[in-house]
């Protein structure tokens, strides 16, 4: 079993964002051309930032402690990025088939990170070290990006996951950022879902 403190520290990036990425891509694939046109660009921006955070923030320190552990993931990022750019740039000649290929690559990739990278992070880092890395995410993200990402994230995970992510946010995000994060999340969720979430994580109401 995983150390629960370490698991909480890695779960946002390696479990809950991954779930939202899987769910959103499946939704876009099932939604036809109109949904692809309206929603794929956002999916592409969020996936690109997620990969960038792994490549620049999380993987280099892991690679230092566990040489060779991140190479396959980094290569997959390049492969996925190329396909996403083709799709997002309007250069795909067969969107349906390219999306299916993307889904196949992405599912294998996310699975690999969950089975290899996430346990390696927990093996080679203390929970406090992982939280310290997590706390630097905002250095890499513009306010515009966060404003798009936060409601997207909370919309594309289920209620139990929303509670876990909100609890991690309360514990791990610098308190100065909390009010605006809560505003963005509440703006993206319908009022019932937001109220349910605040009911389970009351600390949210103090900041929203
Ligand atoms: Fe990932
Ligand atoms: Fe990745």
Tab-separated table of N, CA, C and O in Angstrom, residues 35-105:
chain	number	residue	atom	x	y	z
A	35	UNK	N	-18.531	19.636	-31.449
A	35	UNK	CA	-17.874	19.631	-30.136
A	35	UNK	C	-16.356	19.624	-30.291
A	35	UNK	O	-15.636	20.264	-29.510
A	36	UNK	N	-15.868	18.924	-31.303
A	36	UNK	CA	-14.428	18.949	-31.573
A	36	UNK	C	-13.981	20.394	-31.825
A	36	UNK	O	-12.996	20.868	-31.248
A	37	UNK	N	-14.728	21.096	-32.661
A	37	UNK	CA	-14.348	22.477	-33.008
A	37	UNK	C	-14.397	23.393	-31.785
A	37	UNK	O	-13.511	24.225	-31.579
A	38	UNK	N	-15.405	23.200	-30.928
A	38	UNK	CA	-15.540	24.136	-29.808
A	38	UNK	C	-14.642	23.768	-28.628
A	38	UNK	O	-14.121	24.650	-27.950
A	39	UNK	N	-14.429	22.472	-28.387
A	39	UNK	CA	-13.784	22.079	-27.121
A	39	UNK	C	-12.394	21.470	-27.238
A	39	UNK	O	-11.673	21.391	-26.239
A	40	UNK	N	-12.010	21.030	-28.442
A	40	UNK	CA	-10.677	20.430	-28.535
A	40	UNK	C	-9.555	21.433	-28.243
A	40	UNK	O	-8.556	21.076	-27.600
A	41	UNK	N	-9.682	22.700	-28.687
A	41	UNK	CA	-8.586	23.646	-28.403
A	41	UNK	C	-8.283	23.766	-26.905
A	41	UNK	O	-7.121	23.807	-26.510
A	42	UNK	N	-9.314	23.786	-26.067
A	42	UNK	CA	-9.089	23.866	-24.624
A	42	UNK	C	-8.408	22.587	-24.110
A	42	UNK	O	-7.450	22.643	-23.336
A	43	UNK	N	-8.917	21.448	-24.564
A	43	UNK	CA	-8.295	20.176	-24.177
A	43	UNK	C	-6.803	20.191	-24.538
A	43	UNK	O	-5.948	19.798	-23.737
A	44	UNK	N	-6.503	20.687	-25.742
A	44	UNK	CA	-5.111	20.722	-26.222
A	44	UNK	C	-4.254	21.622	-25.336
A	44	UNK	O	-3.128	21.264	-24.981
A	45	UNK	N	-4.783	22.791	-24.954
A	45	UNK	CA	-4.010	23.719	-24.099
A	45	UNK	C	-3.730	23.087	-22.737
A	45	UNK	O	-2.634	23.218	-22.193
A	46	UNK	N	-4.732	22.413	-22.192
A	46	UNK	CA	-4.561	21.849	-20.849
A	46	UNK	C	-3.620	20.648	-20.875
A	46	UNK	O	-2.749	20.502	-20.015
A	47	UNK	N	-3.754	19.811	-21.899
A	47	UNK	CA	-2.843	18.661	-22.011
A	47	UNK	C	-1.398	19.141	-22.217
A	47	UNK	O	-0.458	18.609	-21.615
A	48	UNK	N	-1.242	20.170	-23.045
A	48	UNK	CA	0.103	20.685	-23.316
A	48	UNK	C	0.757	21.200	-22.027
A	48	UNK	O	1.923	20.927	-21.743
A	49	UNK	N	-0.018	21.927	-21.229
A	49	UNK	CA	0.529	22.462	-19.971
A	49	UNK	C	0.836	21.334	-18.998
A	49	UNK	O	1.864	21.358	-18.308
A	50	UNK	N	-0.036	20.331	-18.964
A	50	UNK	CA	0.200	19.192	-18.076
A	50	UNK	C	1.533	18.502	-18.427
A	50	UNK	O	2.344	18.214	-17.549
A	51	UNK	N	1.759	18.283	-19.718
A	51	UNK	CA	3.001	17.635	-20.150
A	51	UNK	C	4.202	18.534	-19.854
A	51	UNK	O	5.256	18.059	-19.430
A	52	UNK	N	4.019	19.839	-20.076
A	52	UNK	CA	5.117	20.785	-19.813
A	52	UNK	C	5.500	20.764	-18.331
A	52	UNK	O	6.691	20.775	-17.987
A	53	UNK	N	4.501	20.727	-17.456
A	53	UNK	CA	4.785	20.685	-16.010
A	53	UNK	C	5.551	19.414	-15.652
A	53	UNK	O	6.475	19.440	-14.836
A	54	UNK	N	5.170	18.312	-16.278
A	54	UNK	CA	5.901	17.074	-16.007
A	54	UNK	C	7.340	17.184	-16.509
A	54	UNK	O	8.293	16.866	-15.794
A	55	UNK	N	7.489	17.660	-17.748
A	55	UNK	CA	8.829	17.732	-18.351
A	55	UNK	C	9.755	18.708	-17.629
A	55	UNK	O	10.954	18.477	-17.551
A	56	UNK	N	9.201	19.818	-17.134
A	56	UNK	CA	10.089	20.856	-16.601
A	56	UNK	C	10.128	20.911	-15.075
A	56	UNK	O	11.138	21.278	-14.507
A	57	UNK	N	9.024	20.524	-14.427
A	57	UNK	CA	8.968	20.673	-12.970
A	57	UNK	C	9.162	19.330	-12.248
A	57	UNK	O	9.959	19.237	-11.315
A	58	UNK	N	8.431	18.307	-12.673
A	58	UNK	CA	8.437	17.049	-11.910
A	58	UNK	C	9.517	16.051	-12.356
A	58	UNK	O	10.116	15.376	-11.518
A	59	UNK	N	9.725	15.944	-13.673
A	59	UNK	CA	10.623	14.870	-14.128
A	59	UNK	C	12.108	15.134	-13.869
A	59	UNK	O	12.826	14.194	-13.494
A	60	UNK	N	12.613	16.371	-14.057
A	60	UNK	CA	14.056	16.544	-13.842
A	60	UNK	C	14.522	16.143	-12.439
A	60	UNK	O	15.518	15.401	-12.321
A	61	UNK	N	13.830	16.553	-11.359
A	61	UNK	CA	14.308	16.088	-10.055
A	61	UNK	C	14.153	14.572	-9.861
A	61	UNK	O	14.979	13.947	-9.196
A	62	UNK	N	13.124	13.981	-10.477
A	62	UNK	CA	12.967	12.527	-10.367
A	62	UNK	C	14.094	11.826	-11.128
A	62	UNK	O	14.669	10.847	-10.645
A	63	UNK	N	14.400	12.354	-12.290
A	63	UNK	CA	15.468	11.772	-13.109
A	63	UNK	C	16.804	11.802	-12.351
A	63	UNK	O	17.602	10.869	-12.461
A	64	UNK	N	17.015	12.860	-11.558
A	64	UNK	CA	18.249	12.947	-10.766
A	64	UNK	C	18.346	11.814	-9.743
A	64	UNK	O	19.419	11.285	-9.497
A	65	UNK	N	17.217	11.488	-9.141
A	65	UNK	CA	17.235	10.452	-8.097
A	65	UNK	C	16.999	9.055	-8.647
A	65	UNK	O	17.365	8.072	-8.003
A	66	UNK	N	16.350	8.976	-9.794
A	66	UNK	CA	16.056	7.664	-10.394
A	66	UNK	C	16.368	7.735	-11.886
A	66	UNK	O	15.451	7.829	-12.707
A	67	UNK	N	17.647	7.728	-12.225
A	67	UNK	CA	18.040	7.913	-13.628
A	67	UNK	C	17.348	6.902	-14.543
A	67	UNK	O	17.244	5.723	-14.198
A	68	UNK	N	16.863	7.412	-15.665
A	68	UNK	CA	16.226	6.540	-16.653
A	68	UNK	C	14.741	6.332	-16.444
A	68	UNK	O	14.082	5.693	-17.245
A	69	UNK	N	14.195	6.932	-15.361
A	69	UNK	CA	12.795	6.633	-15.048
A	69	UNK	C	11.802	7.410	-15.909
A	69	UNK	O	10.643	7.012	-16.014
A	70	UNK	N	12.227	8.516	-16.512
A	70	UNK	CA	11.237	9.372	-17.185
A	70	UNK	C	11.364	9.402	-18.712
A	70	UNK	O	10.529	9.993	-19.385
A	71	UNK	N	12.414	8.764	-19.252
A	71	UNK	CA	12.682	8.870	-20.693
A	71	UNK	C	11.513	8.478	-21.576
A	71	UNK	O	11.159	9.201	-22.513
A	72	UNK	N	10.871	7.359	-21.263
A	72	UNK	CA	9.778	6.885	-22.116
A	72	UNK	C	8.617	7.877	-22.106
A	72	UNK	O	8.023	8.177	-23.149
A	73	UNK	N	8.323	8.421	-20.921
A	73	UNK	CA	7.231	9.396	-20.820
A	73	UNK	C	7.516	10.649	-21.629
A	73	UNK	O	6.628	11.177	-22.303
A	74	UNK	N	8.752	11.130	-21.560
A	74	UNK	CA	9.123	12.337	-22.301
A	74	UNK	C	8.978	12.098	-23.804
A	74	UNK	O	8.437	12.932	-24.535
A	75	UNK	N	9.430	10.929	-24.271
A	75	UNK	CA	9.282	10.603	-25.702
A	75	UNK	C	7.808	10.579	-26.104
A	75	UNK	O	7.428	11.072	-27.164
A	76	UNK	N	6.976	10.000	-25.242
A	76	UNK	CA	5.538	9.942	-25.553
A	76	UNK	C	4.938	11.346	-25.606
A	76	UNK	O	4.059	11.624	-26.421
A	77	UNK	N	5.425	12.247	-24.718
A	77	UNK	CA	4.935	13.635	-24.768
A	77	UNK	C	5.155	14.231	-26.159
A	77	UNK	O	4.271	14.900	-26.698
A	78	UNK	N	6.337	14.013	-26.730
A	78	UNK	CA	6.633	14.585	-28.061
A	78	UNK	C	5.700	14.016	-29.122
A	78	UNK	O	5.166	14.730	-29.962
A	79	UNK	N	5.494	12.703	-29.041
A	79	UNK	CA	4.629	12.025	-30.009
A	79	UNK	C	3.189	12.547	-29.921
A	79	UNK	O	2.550	12.841	-30.930
A	80	UNK	N	2.697	12.671	-28.694
A	80	UNK	CA	1.334	13.146	-28.462
A	80	UNK	C	1.196	14.602	-28.895
A	80	UNK	O	0.220	14.991	-29.548
A	81	UNK	N	2.210	15.395	-28.549
A	81	UNK	CA	2.213	16.817	-28.888
A	81	UNK	C	2.091	17.029	-30.403
A	81	UNK	O	1.340	17.885	-30.872
A	82	UNK	N	2.839	16.220	-31.169
A	82	UNK	CA	2.808	16.358	-32.629
A	82	UNK	C	1.397	16.097	-33.159
A	82	UNK	O	0.882	16.853	-33.991
A	83	UNK	N	0.777	15.067	-32.646
A	83	UNK	CA	-0.567	14.723	-33.109
A	83	UNK	C	-1.586	15.786	-32.670
A	83	UNK	O	-2.474	16.178	-33.444
A	84	UNK	N	-1.448	16.289	-31.449
A	84	UNK	CA	-2.360	17.325	-30.960
A	84	UNK	C	-2.209	18.604	-31.794
A	84	UNK	O	-3.198	19.245	-32.154
A	85	UNK	N	-0.970	18.940	-32.150
A	85	UNK	CA	-0.756	20.137	-32.976
A	85	UNK	C	-1.401	19.968	-34.350
A	85	UNK	O	-1.983	20.915	-34.894
A	86	UNK	N	-1.297	18.783	-34.917
A	86	UNK	CA	-1.934	18.529	-36.210
A	86	UNK	C	-3.444	18.734	-36.100
A	86	UNK	O	-4.059	19.419	-36.918
A	87	UNK	N	-4.023	18.181	-35.055
A	87	UNK	CA	-5.477	18.281	-34.868
A	87	UNK	C	-5.901	19.712	-34.542
A	87	UNK	O	-6.838	20.244	-35.140
A	88	UNK	N	-5.207	20.332	-33.583
A	88	UNK	CA	-5.607	21.680	-33.143
A	88	UNK	C	-5.330	22.719	-34.223
A	88	UNK	O	-6.018	23.738	-34.298
A	89	UNK	N	-4.320	22.453	-35.061
A	89	UNK	CA	-3.969	23.425	-36.097
A	89	UNK	C	-4.816	23.288	-37.345
A	89	UNK	O	-4.607	24.002	-38.320
A	90	UNK	N	-5.780	22.371	-37.337
A	90	UNK	CA	-6.647	22.202	-38.499
A	90	UNK	C	-5.958	21.478	-39.651
A	90	UNK	O	-6.368	21.588	-40.799
A	91	UNK	N	-4.874	20.729	-39.369
A	91	UNK	CA	-4.115	20.071	-40.432
A	91	UNK	C	-4.435	18.591	-40.577
A	91	UNK	O	-3.798	17.891	-41.367
A	92	UNK	N	-5.387	18.108	-39.790
A	92	UNK	CA	-5.699	16.685	-39.879
A	92	UNK	C	-6.535	16.408	-41.124
A	92	UNK	O	-7.465	17.143	-41.428
A	93	UNK	N	-6.209	15.338	-41.834
A	93	UNK	CA	-7.004	14.969	-43.007
A	93	UNK	C	-8.082	13.945	-42.634
A	93	UNK	O	-8.990	13.684	-43.415
A	94	UNK	N	-7.961	13.368	-41.447
A	94	UNK	CA	-8.983	12.437	-40.964
A	94	UNK	C	-9.100	12.579	-39.445
A	94	UNK	O	-8.408	11.899	-38.677
A	95	UNK	N	-9.955	13.522	-39.036
A	95	UNK	CA	-10.035	13.876	-37.609
A	95	UNK	C	-10.433	12.664	-36.771
A	95	UNK	O	-9.856	12.408	-35.711
A	96	UNK	N	-11.399	11.894	-37.240
A	96	UNK	CA	-11.881	10.742	-36.469
A	96	UNK	C	-10.761	9.751	-36.189
A	96	UNK	O	-10.578	9.290	-35.061
A	97	UNK	N	-9.991	9.464	-37.231
A	97	UNK	CA	-8.933	8.475	-37.058
A	97	UNK	C	-7.778	9.055	-36.222
A	97	UNK	O	-7.199	8.358	-35.383
A	98	UNK	N	-7.465	10.340	-36.423
A	98	UNK	CA	-6.395	10.946	-35.609
A	98	UNK	C	-6.798	11.032	-34.135
A	98	UNK	O	-5.968	10.845	-33.246
A	99	UNK	N	-8.068	11.329	-33.881
A	99	UNK	CA	-8.527	11.370	-32.483
A	99	UNK	C	-8.452	9.993	-31.841
A	99	UNK	O	-8.067	9.860	-30.672
A	100	UNK	N	-8.794	8.957	-32.618
A	100	UNK	CA	-8.724	7.590	-32.074
A	100	UNK	C	-7.272	7.225	-31.757
A	100	UNK	O	-6.979	6.615	-30.712
A	101	UNK	N	-6.351	7.622	-32.645
A	101	UNK	CA	-4.922	7.366	-32.388
A	101	UNK	C	-4.464	8.127	-31.154
A	101	UNK	O	-3.747	7.601	-30.303
A	102	UNK	N	-4.914	9.391	-31.055
A	102	UNK	CA	-4.533	10.197	-29.894
A	102	UNK	C	-5.017	9.553	-28.603
A	102	UNK	O	-4.285	9.467	-27.614
A	103	UNK	N	-6.253	9.067	-28.637
A	103	UNK	CA	-6.807	8.450	-27.429
A	103	UNK	C	-6.005	7.207	-27.032
A	103	UNK	O	-5.693	7.005	-25.855
A	104	UNK	N	-5.637	6.436	-28.034
A	104	UNK	CA	-4.860	5.227	-27.757
A	104	UNK	C	-3.504	5.590	-27.139
A	104	UNK	O	-3.081	5.012	-26.123
A	105	UNK	N	-2.827	6.569	-27.753
A	105	UNK	CA	-1.514	6.997	-27.232
A	105	UNK	C	-1.648	7.559	-25.826
A	105	UNK	O	-0.853	7.259	-24.935
